[in-house]
Coordinates of C-alpha atoms in Angstrom, one line a residue:
Chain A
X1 CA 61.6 41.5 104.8
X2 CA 61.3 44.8 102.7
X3 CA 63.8 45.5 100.5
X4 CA 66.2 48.9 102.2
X5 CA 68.9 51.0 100.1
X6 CA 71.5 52.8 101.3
X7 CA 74.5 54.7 100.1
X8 CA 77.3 53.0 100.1
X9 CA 80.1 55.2 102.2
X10 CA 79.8 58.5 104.2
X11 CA 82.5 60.4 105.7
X12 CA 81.5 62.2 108.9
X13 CA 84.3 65.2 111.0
X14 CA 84.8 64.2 114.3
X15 CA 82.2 65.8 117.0
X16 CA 79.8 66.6 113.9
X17 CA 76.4 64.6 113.8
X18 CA 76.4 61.5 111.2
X19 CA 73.0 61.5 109.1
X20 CA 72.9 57.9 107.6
X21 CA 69.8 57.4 105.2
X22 CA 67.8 54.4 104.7
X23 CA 65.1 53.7 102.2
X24 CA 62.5 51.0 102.8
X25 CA 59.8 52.0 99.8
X26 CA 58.3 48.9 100.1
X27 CA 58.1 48.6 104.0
X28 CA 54.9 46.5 105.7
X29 CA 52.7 47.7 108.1
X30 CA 53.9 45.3 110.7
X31 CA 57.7 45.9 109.8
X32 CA 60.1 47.5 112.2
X33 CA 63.2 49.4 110.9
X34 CA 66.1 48.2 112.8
X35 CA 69.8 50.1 112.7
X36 CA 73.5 47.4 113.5
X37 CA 76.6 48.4 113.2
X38 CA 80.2 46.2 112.8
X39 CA 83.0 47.4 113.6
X40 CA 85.8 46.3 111.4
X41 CA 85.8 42.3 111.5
X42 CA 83.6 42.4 115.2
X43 CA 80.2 40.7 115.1
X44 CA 77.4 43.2 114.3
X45 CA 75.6 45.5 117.5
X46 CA 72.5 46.3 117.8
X47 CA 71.7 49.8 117.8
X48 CA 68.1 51.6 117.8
X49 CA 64.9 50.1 116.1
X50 CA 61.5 51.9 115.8
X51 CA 57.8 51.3 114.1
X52 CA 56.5 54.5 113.7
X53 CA 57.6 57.0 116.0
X54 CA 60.8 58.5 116.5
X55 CA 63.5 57.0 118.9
X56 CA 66.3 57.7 121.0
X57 CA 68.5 56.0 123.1
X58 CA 71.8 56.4 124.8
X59 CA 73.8 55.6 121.3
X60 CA 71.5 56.9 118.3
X61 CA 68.1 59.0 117.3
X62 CA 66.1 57.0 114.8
X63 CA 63.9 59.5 112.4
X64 CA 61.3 57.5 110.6
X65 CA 59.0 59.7 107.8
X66 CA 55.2 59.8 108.4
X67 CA 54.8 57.1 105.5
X68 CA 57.6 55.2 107.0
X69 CA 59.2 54.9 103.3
X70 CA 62.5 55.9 104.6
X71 CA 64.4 56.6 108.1
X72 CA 67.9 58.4 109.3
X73 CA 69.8 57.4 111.9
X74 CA 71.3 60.2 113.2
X75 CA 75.0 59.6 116.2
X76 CA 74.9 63.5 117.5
X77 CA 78.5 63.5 118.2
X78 CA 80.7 61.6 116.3
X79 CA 83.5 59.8 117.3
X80 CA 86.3 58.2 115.8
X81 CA 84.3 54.5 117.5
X82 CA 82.1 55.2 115.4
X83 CA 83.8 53.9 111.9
X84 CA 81.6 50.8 111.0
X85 CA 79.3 49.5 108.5
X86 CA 76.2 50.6 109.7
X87 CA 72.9 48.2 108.6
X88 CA 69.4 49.3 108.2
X89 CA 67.1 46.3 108.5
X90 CA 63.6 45.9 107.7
X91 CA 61.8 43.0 109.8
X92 CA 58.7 41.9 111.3
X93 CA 59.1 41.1 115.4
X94 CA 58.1 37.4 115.5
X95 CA 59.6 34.2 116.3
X96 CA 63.0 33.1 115.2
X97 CA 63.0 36.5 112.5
X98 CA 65.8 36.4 110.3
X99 CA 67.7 39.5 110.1
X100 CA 68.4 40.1 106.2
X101 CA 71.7 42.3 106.1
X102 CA 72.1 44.6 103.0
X103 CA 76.0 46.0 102.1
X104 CA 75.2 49.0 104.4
X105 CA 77.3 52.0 104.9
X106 CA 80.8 52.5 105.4
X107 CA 80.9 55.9 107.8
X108 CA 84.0 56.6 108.2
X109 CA 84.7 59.4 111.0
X110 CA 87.4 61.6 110.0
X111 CA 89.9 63.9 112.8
Chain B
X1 CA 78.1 42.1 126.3
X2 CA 76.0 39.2 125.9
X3 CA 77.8 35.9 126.9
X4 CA 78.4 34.5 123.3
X5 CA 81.8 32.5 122.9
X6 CA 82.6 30.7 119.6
X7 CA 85.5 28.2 119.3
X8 CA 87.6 27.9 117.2
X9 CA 87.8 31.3 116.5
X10 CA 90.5 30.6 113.4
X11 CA 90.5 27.4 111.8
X12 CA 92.3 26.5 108.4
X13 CA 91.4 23.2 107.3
X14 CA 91.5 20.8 103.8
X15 CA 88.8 20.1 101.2
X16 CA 87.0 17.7 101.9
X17 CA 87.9 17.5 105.4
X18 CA 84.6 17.4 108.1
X19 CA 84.5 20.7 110.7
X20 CA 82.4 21.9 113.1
X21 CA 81.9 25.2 114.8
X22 CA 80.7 25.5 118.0
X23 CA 78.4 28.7 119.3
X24 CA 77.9 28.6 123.4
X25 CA 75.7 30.7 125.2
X26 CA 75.0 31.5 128.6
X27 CA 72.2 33.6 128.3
X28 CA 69.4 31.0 128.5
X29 CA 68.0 32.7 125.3
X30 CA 66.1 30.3 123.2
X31 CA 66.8 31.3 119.4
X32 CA 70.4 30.7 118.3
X33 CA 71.5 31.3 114.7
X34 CA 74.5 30.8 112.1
X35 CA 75.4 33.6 109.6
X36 CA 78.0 33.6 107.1
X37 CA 80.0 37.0 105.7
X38 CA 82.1 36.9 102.8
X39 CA 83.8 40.1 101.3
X40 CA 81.2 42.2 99.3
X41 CA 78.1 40.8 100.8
X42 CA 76.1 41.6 104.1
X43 CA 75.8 38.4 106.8
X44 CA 73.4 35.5 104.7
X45 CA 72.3 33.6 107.2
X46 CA 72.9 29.6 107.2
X47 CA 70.8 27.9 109.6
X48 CA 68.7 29.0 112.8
X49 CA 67.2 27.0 116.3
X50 CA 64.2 28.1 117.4
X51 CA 64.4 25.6 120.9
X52 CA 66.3 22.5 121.6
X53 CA 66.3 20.0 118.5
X54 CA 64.5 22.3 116.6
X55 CA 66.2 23.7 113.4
X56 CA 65.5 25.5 110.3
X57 CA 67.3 26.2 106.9
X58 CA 68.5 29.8 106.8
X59 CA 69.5 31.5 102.8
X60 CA 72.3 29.7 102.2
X61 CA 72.3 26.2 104.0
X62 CA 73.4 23.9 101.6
X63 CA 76.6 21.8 102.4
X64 CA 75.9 22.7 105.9
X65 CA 74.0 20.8 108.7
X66 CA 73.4 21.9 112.7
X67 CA 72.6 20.5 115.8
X68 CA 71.5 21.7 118.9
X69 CA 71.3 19.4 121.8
X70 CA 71.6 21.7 124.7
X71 CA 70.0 25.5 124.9
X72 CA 73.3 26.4 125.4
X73 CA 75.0 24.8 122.3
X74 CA 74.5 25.6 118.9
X75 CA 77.3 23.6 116.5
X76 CA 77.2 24.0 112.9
X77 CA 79.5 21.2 110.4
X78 CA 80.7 21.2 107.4
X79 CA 80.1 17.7 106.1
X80 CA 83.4 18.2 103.4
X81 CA 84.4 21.2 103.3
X82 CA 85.0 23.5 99.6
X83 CA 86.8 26.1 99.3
X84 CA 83.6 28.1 98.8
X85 CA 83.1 27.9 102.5
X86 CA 85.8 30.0 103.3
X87 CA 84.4 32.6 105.2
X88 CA 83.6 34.4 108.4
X89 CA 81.2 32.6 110.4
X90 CA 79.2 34.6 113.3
X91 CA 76.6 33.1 115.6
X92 CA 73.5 35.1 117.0
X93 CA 71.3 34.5 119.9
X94 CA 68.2 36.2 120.8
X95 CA 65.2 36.6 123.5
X96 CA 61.8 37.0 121.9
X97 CA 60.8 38.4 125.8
X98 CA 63.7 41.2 125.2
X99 CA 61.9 44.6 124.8
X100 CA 64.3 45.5 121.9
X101 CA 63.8 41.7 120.1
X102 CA 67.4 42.5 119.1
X103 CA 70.1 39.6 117.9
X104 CA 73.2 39.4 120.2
X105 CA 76.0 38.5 118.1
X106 CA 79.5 36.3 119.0
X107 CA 82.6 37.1 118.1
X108 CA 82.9 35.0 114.4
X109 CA 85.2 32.3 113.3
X110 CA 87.3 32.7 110.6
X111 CA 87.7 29.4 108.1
X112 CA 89.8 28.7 105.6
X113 CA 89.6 26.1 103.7
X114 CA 92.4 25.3 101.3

């Protein structure tokens, strides 16, 4: 799985958009960039994942750059749900794939 | 939510003492996996099934072993447990049918061994 970086904490107002960053430099063609998030000691949820194009679904928007290097994942309206660790994962779609978590980021959703 | 159930879901047990974990699933889903999270560090996963008796060494498998006799079961056993293995332990299941390809995740047991 590529290597993805992202900052470590983000603080968000409630009812604003959260813009989480991912970089994935080293991403392979056949790599999808998938988004989790935990909620404080819960087991991680899946969010959004995409290849190439850009995503949407009832809980996210995925934003992935034309050379795929990096992505956002963007929660329109921000609630105070929302505080988690949120992971960007790089992996291929095969098999029994192993999910490689990073530290991800701490969004916190402030009132 | 997916049906996931993990039991115990707090356990505090000796050194050296066996345990095993137990990750039951009612989705019929035919990959099953064991992750570890300790404090500071993303989930590393452990060990993962890929059907019914067939198992595979995740990151971090040593001093661990599975078994997975049913599609439904997926136990995980410390032999003799260290301290080391104190941790939060979190099974995964997943479809490779499902249009997403997404891991389901339980709801984690928390060990402590002393």
């Amino acid at each position: 799985d590529a290597k993805t970086t992202q900052p470590p904490s983000m603080d968000c107002a409630e009812g604003r958009a959260a813009n989480l960053p991912c970089n994935h430099s080293t991403i392979s063609g056949n790599e999808y960039v998938y988004w989790y998030r935990q909620i404080h000691s819960q087991g991680p949820q899946y969010i959004i994942h995409g290849l190439k194009n850009n995503e949407t679904n009832e809980m996210a928007s995925l934003i992935i750059t034309e050379d795929r290097k990096s992505s956002t994942l963007i929660l329109p309206h921000a609630t105070l749900r929302d505080t988690a660790v949120y992971y960007c994962i790089a992996t291929i779609r095969a098999g029994s794939y192993q999910l490689t978590f990073g530290k991800g980021t701490k969004l916190s959703v402030i009132p | 939510d997916a049906g996931i159930t993990q039991s115990p879901r707090h356990k505090v047990t000796e050194t050296g003492t066996p345990v095993t974990l137990r990750c039951h699933q009612t989705e019929n889903h035919r990959y099953m996996y064991w992750y570890r999270q300790d404090p500071g560090h993303g989930l590393r996963l452990i060990h993962y099934s890929y059907g019914v008796k067939d198992t595979d060494k995740g990151e971090v498998s040593d001093g661990y072993s599975v078994s997975r006799s049913k599609t439904e079961d997926f136990l995980l056993t410390l032999e003799s447990a260290t301290s080391s293995q104190t941790s939060v332990y979190f099974c995964a299941i997943s479809d490779p049918t499902a249009e997403t390809y997404e891991q389901y995740f339980g709801p984690g047991t928390r060990l402590t061994v002393t």
